[in-house]
PDB file of C-alpha atoms in Angstrom:
ATOM      1  CA  MET A   1      41.070  23.978   3.606  1.00  0.00           C
ATOM      2  CA  THR A   2      41.212  26.207   0.551  1.00  0.00           C
ATOM      3  CA  GLU A   3      38.252  27.558  -1.385  1.00  0.00           C
ATOM      4  CA  GLN A   4      39.113  25.122  -4.163  1.00  0.00           C
ATOM      5  CA  ASP A   5      39.025  22.191  -1.711  1.00  0.00           C
ATOM      6  CA  THR A   6      35.712  23.385  -0.289  1.00  0.00           C
ATOM      7  CA  ALA A   7      34.183  23.733  -3.766  1.00  0.00           C
ATOM      8  CA  ALA A   8      35.430  20.254  -4.701  1.00  0.00           C
ATOM      9  CA  ALA A   9      33.918  18.798  -1.515  1.00  0.00           C
ATOM     10  CA  VAL A  10      30.575  20.495  -2.217  1.00  0.00           C
ATOM     11  CA  ASP A  11      30.609  19.214  -5.808  1.00  0.00           C
ATOM     12  CA  ALA A  12      31.345  15.671  -4.589  1.00  0.00           C
ATOM     13  CA  THR A  13      28.518  15.847  -2.028  1.00  0.00           C
ATOM     14  CA  GLU A  14      26.048  17.115  -4.639  1.00  0.00           C
ATOM     15  CA  ALA A  15      27.098  14.384  -7.089  1.00  0.00           C
ATOM     16  CA  ALA A  16      26.632  11.717  -4.407  1.00  0.00           C
ATOM     17  CA  ALA A  17      23.169  13.070  -3.562  1.00  0.00           C
ATOM     18  CA  GLU A  18      22.145  13.049  -7.247  1.00  0.00           C
ATOM     19  CA  THR A  19      23.414   9.484  -7.623  1.00  0.00           C
ATOM     20  CA  GLU A  20      21.437   8.417  -4.528  1.00  0.00           C
ATOM     21  CA  ILE A  21      18.234   9.969  -5.908  1.00  0.00           C
ATOM     22  CA  GLU A  22      18.783   8.309  -9.293  1.00  0.00           C
ATOM     23  CA  THR A  23      19.423   4.973  -7.548  1.00  0.00           C
ATOM     24  CA  ASP A  24      16.206   5.316  -5.508  1.00  0.00           C
ATOM     25  CA  VAL A  25      14.217   6.001  -8.689  1.00  0.00           C
ATOM     26  CA  GLU A  26      15.885   3.064 -10.471  1.00  0.00           C
ATOM     27  CA  ASP A  27      15.198   0.762  -7.491  1.00  0.00           C
ATOM     28  CA  ALA A  28      11.530   1.770  -7.472  1.00  0.00           C
ATOM     29  CA  ARG A  29      11.346   1.257 -11.224  1.00  0.00           C
ATOM     30  CA  ASP A  30      13.020  -2.136 -10.901  1.00  0.00           C
ATOM     31  CA  GLU A  31      10.607  -3.145  -8.146  1.00  0.00           C
ATOM     32  CA  ALA A  32       7.636  -1.993 -10.216  1.00  0.00           C
ATOM     33  CA  ASP A  33       8.852  -3.747 -13.372  1.00  0.00           C
ATOM     34  CA  ILE A  34       9.495  -7.014 -11.538  1.00  0.00           C
ATOM     35  CA  ALA A  35       6.058  -6.849  -9.891  1.00  0.00           C
ATOM     36  CA  ALA A  36       4.329  -5.964 -13.171  1.00  0.00           C
ATOM     37  CA  ASP A  37       6.068  -8.845 -14.957  1.00  0.00           C
ATOM     38  CA  TYR A  38       5.003 -11.231 -12.180  1.00  0.00           C
ATOM     39  CA  ILE A  39       1.355 -10.106 -12.341  1.00  0.00           C
ATOM     40  CA  GLU A  40       1.381 -10.215 -16.139  1.00  0.00           C
ATOM     41  CA  GLU A  41       2.635 -13.824 -16.067  1.00  0.00           C
ATOM     42  CA  LEU A  42      -0.061 -14.708 -13.539  1.00  0.00           C
ATOM     43  CA  LEU A  43      -2.758 -13.188 -15.755  1.00  0.00           C
ATOM     44  CA  ASP A  44      -1.389 -15.147 -18.730  1.00  0.00           C
ATOM     45  CA  ILE A  45      -1.464 -18.401 -16.737  1.00  0.00           C
ATOM     46  CA  CYS A  46      -5.078 -17.684 -15.734  1.00  0.00           C
ATOM     47  CA  ASP A  47      -5.889 -16.677 -19.320  1.00  0.00           C
ATOM     48  CA  LEU A  48      -7.173 -13.283 -18.128  1.00  0.00           C
ATOM     49  CA  ASP A  49      -6.799  -9.934 -19.804  1.00  0.00           C
ATOM     50  CA  GLY A  50      -5.877  -6.917 -17.756  1.00  0.00           C
ATOM     51  CA  ASP A  51      -4.091  -3.608 -18.013  1.00  0.00           C
ATOM     52  CA  ILE A  52      -1.360  -2.914 -15.467  1.00  0.00           C
ATOM     53  CA  GLU A  53      -0.716   0.639 -14.344  1.00  0.00           C
ATOM     54  CA  ILE A  54       2.305   1.519 -12.225  1.00  0.00           C
ATOM     55  CA  GLU A  55       2.426   4.522  -9.936  1.00  0.00           C
ATOM     56  CA  GLU A  56       4.800   5.630  -7.206  1.00  0.00           C
ATOM     57  CA  ARG A  57       3.509   7.538  -4.189  1.00  0.00           C
ATOM     58  CA  ALA A  58       5.664   8.512  -1.220  1.00  0.00           C
ATOM     59  CA  GLY A  59       8.346   6.000  -2.153  1.00  0.00           C
ATOM     60  CA  ARG A  60       5.875   3.126  -2.420  1.00  0.00           C
ATOM     61  CA  VAL A  61       4.982   1.312  -5.644  1.00  0.00           C
ATOM     62  CA  TYR A  62       1.277   0.968  -6.471  1.00  0.00           C
ATOM     63  CA  LEU A  63       0.199  -1.541  -9.120  1.00  0.00           C
ATOM     64  CA  SER A  64      -3.347  -1.396 -10.454  1.00  0.00           C
ATOM     65  CA  VAL A  65      -4.767  -4.157 -12.610  1.00  0.00           C
ATOM     66  CA  THR A  66      -7.904  -3.218 -14.526  1.00  0.00           C
ATOM     67  CA  ASP A  67     -10.036  -4.605 -17.323  1.00  0.00           C
ATOM     68  CA  ASP A  68     -13.020  -3.519 -19.385  1.00  0.00           C
ATOM     69  CA  GLY A  69     -15.317  -6.338 -18.283  1.00  0.00           C
ATOM     70  CA  GLU A  70     -15.787  -8.722 -15.400  1.00  0.00           C
ATOM     71  CA  ALA A  71     -12.736 -10.938 -16.047  1.00  0.00           C
ATOM     72  CA  LEU A  72     -10.934  -9.825 -12.882  1.00  0.00           C
ATOM     73  CA  ARG A  73     -13.962 -10.252 -10.600  1.00  0.00           C
ATOM     74  CA  VAL A  74     -12.618 -13.472  -9.067  1.00  0.00           C
ATOM     75  CA  LEU A  75      -9.172 -11.962  -8.439  1.00  0.00           C
ATOM     76  CA  SER A  76     -10.556  -8.749  -6.925  1.00  0.00           C
ATOM     77  CA  LYS A  77     -11.914 -10.323  -3.740  1.00  0.00           C
ATOM     78  CA  PRO A  78     -10.135  -8.784  -0.709  1.00  0.00           C
ATOM     79  CA  ASP A  79      -8.508 -11.985   0.554  1.00  0.00           C
ATOM     80  CA  THR A  80      -7.376 -12.870  -2.967  1.00  0.00           C
ATOM     81  CA  VAL A  81      -5.868  -9.411  -3.527  1.00  0.00           C
ATOM     82  CA  THR A  82      -4.035  -9.649  -0.201  1.00  0.00           C
ATOM     83  CA  ALA A  83      -2.645 -13.075  -1.134  1.00  0.00           C
ATOM     84  CA  LEU A  84      -1.613 -11.880  -4.612  1.00  0.00           C
ATOM     85  CA  GLN A  85       0.032  -8.823  -3.095  1.00  0.00           C
ATOM     86  CA  GLU A  86       2.068 -10.992  -0.730  1.00  0.00           C
ATOM     87  CA  LEU A  87       3.083 -13.359  -3.541  1.00  0.00           C
ATOM     88  CA  THR A  88       4.117 -10.382  -5.675  1.00  0.00           C
ATOM     89  CA  ARG A  89       6.130  -8.914  -2.792  1.00  0.00           C
ATOM     90  CA  ILE A  90       7.891 -12.270  -2.344  1.00  0.00           C
ATOM     91  CA  ALA A  91       8.683 -12.404  -6.086  1.00  0.00           C
ATOM     92  CA  VAL A  92      10.175  -8.899  -5.923  1.00  0.00           C
ATOM     93  CA  GLN A  93      12.160  -9.739  -2.792  1.00  0.00           C
ATOM     94  CA  ALA A  94      13.494 -12.944  -4.369  1.00  0.00           C
ATOM     95  CA  GLU A  95      14.771 -10.936  -7.320  1.00  0.00           C
ATOM     96  CA  THR A  96      16.067  -7.815  -5.541  1.00  0.00           C
ATOM     97  CA  GLY A  97      16.999  -9.216  -2.153  1.00  0.00           C
ATOM     98  CA  GLU A  98      15.103  -6.365  -0.493  1.00  0.00           C
ATOM     99  CA  PHE A  99      11.721  -6.195   1.258  1.00  0.00           C
ATOM    100  CA  SER A 100       8.958  -4.772  -0.928  1.00  0.00           C
ATOM    101  CA  ARG A 101       6.139  -2.550   0.348  1.00  0.00           C
ATOM    102  CA  LEU A 102       4.221  -2.465  -2.929  1.00  0.00           C
ATOM    103  CA  ILE A 103       0.457  -2.138  -2.928  1.00  0.00           C
ATOM    104  CA  LEU A 104      -1.639  -4.145  -5.384  1.00  0.00           C
ATOM    105  CA  ASP A 105      -5.118  -3.203  -6.543  1.00  0.00           C
ATOM    106  CA  VAL A 106      -7.139  -5.563  -8.719  1.00  0.00           C
ATOM    107  CA  GLY A 107     -10.315  -4.372 -10.402  1.00  0.00           C
ATOM    108  CA  GLY A 108     -10.777  -1.398  -8.056  1.00  0.00           C
ATOM    109  CA  SER A 109     -10.747  -3.564  -4.928  1.00  0.00           C
ATOM    110  CA  ARG A 110      -8.714  -1.013  -2.937  1.00  0.00           C
ATOM    111  CA  ASP A 111     -11.231   1.758  -3.597  1.00  0.00           C
ATOM    112  CA  ALA A 112     -14.096  -0.557  -2.634  1.00  0.00           C
ATOM    113  CA  ARG A 113     -12.282  -1.511   0.571  1.00  0.00           C
ATOM    114  CA  ALA A 114     -11.540   2.160   1.353  1.00  0.00           C
ATOM    115  CA  GLU A 115     -15.263   2.908   1.080  1.00  0.00           C
ATOM    116  CA  GLU A 116     -16.026  -0.023   3.392  1.00  0.00           C
ATOM    117  CA  LEU A 117     -13.462   1.250   5.907  1.00  0.00           C
ATOM    118  CA  GLN A 118     -15.056   4.707   5.732  1.00  0.00           C
ATOM    119  CA  ARG A 119     -18.422   3.151   6.650  1.00  0.00           C
ATOM    120  CA  LEU A 120     -16.805   1.271   9.579  1.00  0.00           C
ATOM    121  CA  VAL A 121     -15.238   4.501  10.863  1.00  0.00           C
ATOM    122  CA  ASP A 122     -18.538   6.393  10.470  1.00  0.00           C
ATOM    123  CA  THR A 123     -20.338   3.703  12.478  1.00  0.00           C
ATOM    124  CA  ALA A 124     -17.643   3.737  15.192  1.00  0.00           C
ATOM    125  CA  VAL A 125     -17.844   7.527  15.477  1.00  0.00           C
ATOM    126  CA  GLU A 126     -21.646   7.378  15.710  1.00  0.00           C
ATOM    127  CA  ARG A 127     -21.375   4.849  18.573  1.00  0.00           C
ATOM    128  CA  ILE A 128     -18.951   7.112  20.445  1.00  0.00           C
ATOM    129  CA  GLU A 129     -21.127  10.175  19.877  1.00  0.00           C
ATOM    130  CA  ALA A 130     -24.064   8.134  21.227  1.00  0.00           C
ATOM    131  CA  GLY A 131     -22.211   7.569  24.505  1.00  0.00           C
ATOM    132  CA  SER A 132     -19.753   4.672  24.091  1.00  0.00           C
ATOM    133  CA  THR A 133     -16.266   5.351  25.383  1.00  0.00           C
ATOM    134  CA  SER A 134     -14.632   3.416  22.560  1.00  0.00           C
ATOM    135  CA  ALA A 135     -15.411   1.382  19.461  1.00  0.00           C
ATOM    136  CA  ALA A 136     -13.271  -1.546  18.320  1.00  0.00           C
ATOM    137  CA  LEU A 137     -13.069  -2.342  14.618  1.00  0.00           C
ATOM    138  CA  PRO A 138     -12.422  -5.830  13.214  1.00  0.00           C
ATOM    139  CA  PRO A 139      -8.852  -7.058  12.611  1.00  0.00           C
ATOM    140  CA  MET A 140      -7.253  -5.778   9.419  1.00  0.00           C
ATOM    141  CA  SER A 141      -3.917  -5.399   7.670  1.00  0.00           C
ATOM    142  CA  SER A 142      -1.407  -2.703   8.612  1.00  0.00           C
ATOM    143  CA  TYR A 143      -2.203  -0.836   5.390  1.00  0.00           C
ATOM    144  CA  GLU A 144      -5.929  -0.829   6.195  1.00  0.00           C
ATOM    145  CA  ARG A 145      -5.259   0.222   9.810  1.00  0.00           C
ATOM    146  CA  LYS A 146      -3.213   3.158   8.472  1.00  0.00           C
ATOM    147  CA  LEU A 147      -6.157   4.187   6.292  1.00  0.00           C
ATOM    148  CA  VAL A 148      -8.482   3.904   9.313  1.00  0.00           C
ATOM    149  CA  HIS A 149      -6.158   6.014  11.499  1.00  0.00           C
ATOM    150  CA  ASP A 150      -6.188   8.729   8.812  1.00  0.00           C
ATOM    151  CA  LEU A 151      -9.996   8.596   8.464  1.00  0.00           C
ATOM    152  CA  VAL A 152     -10.484   8.751  12.235  1.00  0.00           C
ATOM    153  CA  ALA A 153      -8.110  11.721  12.549  1.00  0.00           C
ATOM    154  CA  GLU A 154     -10.039  13.553   9.794  1.00  0.00           C
ATOM    155  CA  LYS A 155     -13.160  13.236  11.948  1.00  0.00           C
ATOM    156  CA  GLY A 156     -11.342  14.678  14.980  1.00  0.00           C
ATOM    157  CA  PHE A 157     -11.199  11.435  16.958  1.00  0.00           C
ATOM    158  CA  HIS A 158      -8.316   9.288  18.210  1.00  0.00           C
ATOM    159  CA  SER A 159      -7.402   5.716  17.264  1.00  0.00           C
ATOM    160  CA  GLU A 160      -4.859   3.133  18.326  1.00  0.00           C
ATOM    161  CA  SER A 161      -3.972  -0.318  17.094  1.00  0.00           C
ATOM    162  CA  GLU A 162      -4.249  -3.131  19.631  1.00  0.00           C
ATOM    163  CA  GLY A 163      -3.660  -6.863  19.587  1.00  0.00           C
ATOM    164  CA  GLU A 164      -1.062  -9.047  17.910  1.00  0.00           C
ATOM    165  CA  GLY A 165      -0.725 -10.715  14.528  1.00  0.00           C
ATOM    166  CA  ARG A 166      -3.989 -11.548  12.786  1.00  0.00           C
ATOM    167  CA  ASP A 167      -5.946 -10.160  15.753  1.00  0.00           C
ATOM    168  CA  ARG A 168      -4.450  -6.655  15.430  1.00  0.00           C
ATOM    169  CA  HIS A 169      -7.285  -4.161  15.171  1.00  0.00           C
ATOM    170  CA  THR A 170      -8.065  -0.476  15.648  1.00  0.00           C
ATOM    171  CA  VAL A 171      -9.876   1.047  18.614  1.00  0.00           C
ATOM    172  CA  VAL A 172     -11.487   4.466  18.159  1.00  0.00           C
ATOM    173  CA  THR A 173     -11.918   6.896  21.092  1.00  0.00           C
ATOM    174  CA  ARG A 174     -12.859  10.541  21.503  1.00  0.00           C
TER     175      ARG A 174
END
C-alpha cells in the first residue's frame, strides 16, 4: 500500500466517522422533534398551554414541559407522566421505526420524584446504619432505579435490583 493509498483510506475513515456523528445528531433531533410535536398536539387537544424544552444528555432526549401557572398540575402526577412518556415513545417509534429512550418531565415532576427518591434512600441508609442488614425500596421504573443506584453509591452503600416486571425494586445493603 502506498502513502497515497494510506492517506486516502484515512480520509475515507474520517469522513465516515463524521457522517456517523452527524447522523446520530440528526436522529436525536428527529426523535426530539417528533416527541415535541406529539406533546404539543396533546396539549392543544387538552387546551393547555405549556412551553416545551428539548435537551440531549448522554445520547438521550429529555423533554420538559413547563408553564407559568397550575395548568399542568393534572398532567404532572407521576403515573400520568409515566403514561405520557410511554405514549410519546410509541409515537416516536411508530414514526422512526426505532426504540426511543426519551425522558419526559411535566411541570417539574422529575425533580419532585428525584427528591422523593433521595428521601427513600436516606431512610434506607438510616435503617442499615441502625442495624438492618438490608432495606428494600418499593417497585419503580428502570429510570428511577438507576437514579436510586447512583444515590446509594454516593452514600457509599451498595444496591441491587431484584424482582421481575412491575415488582422490580431496589435493595440497599452496606
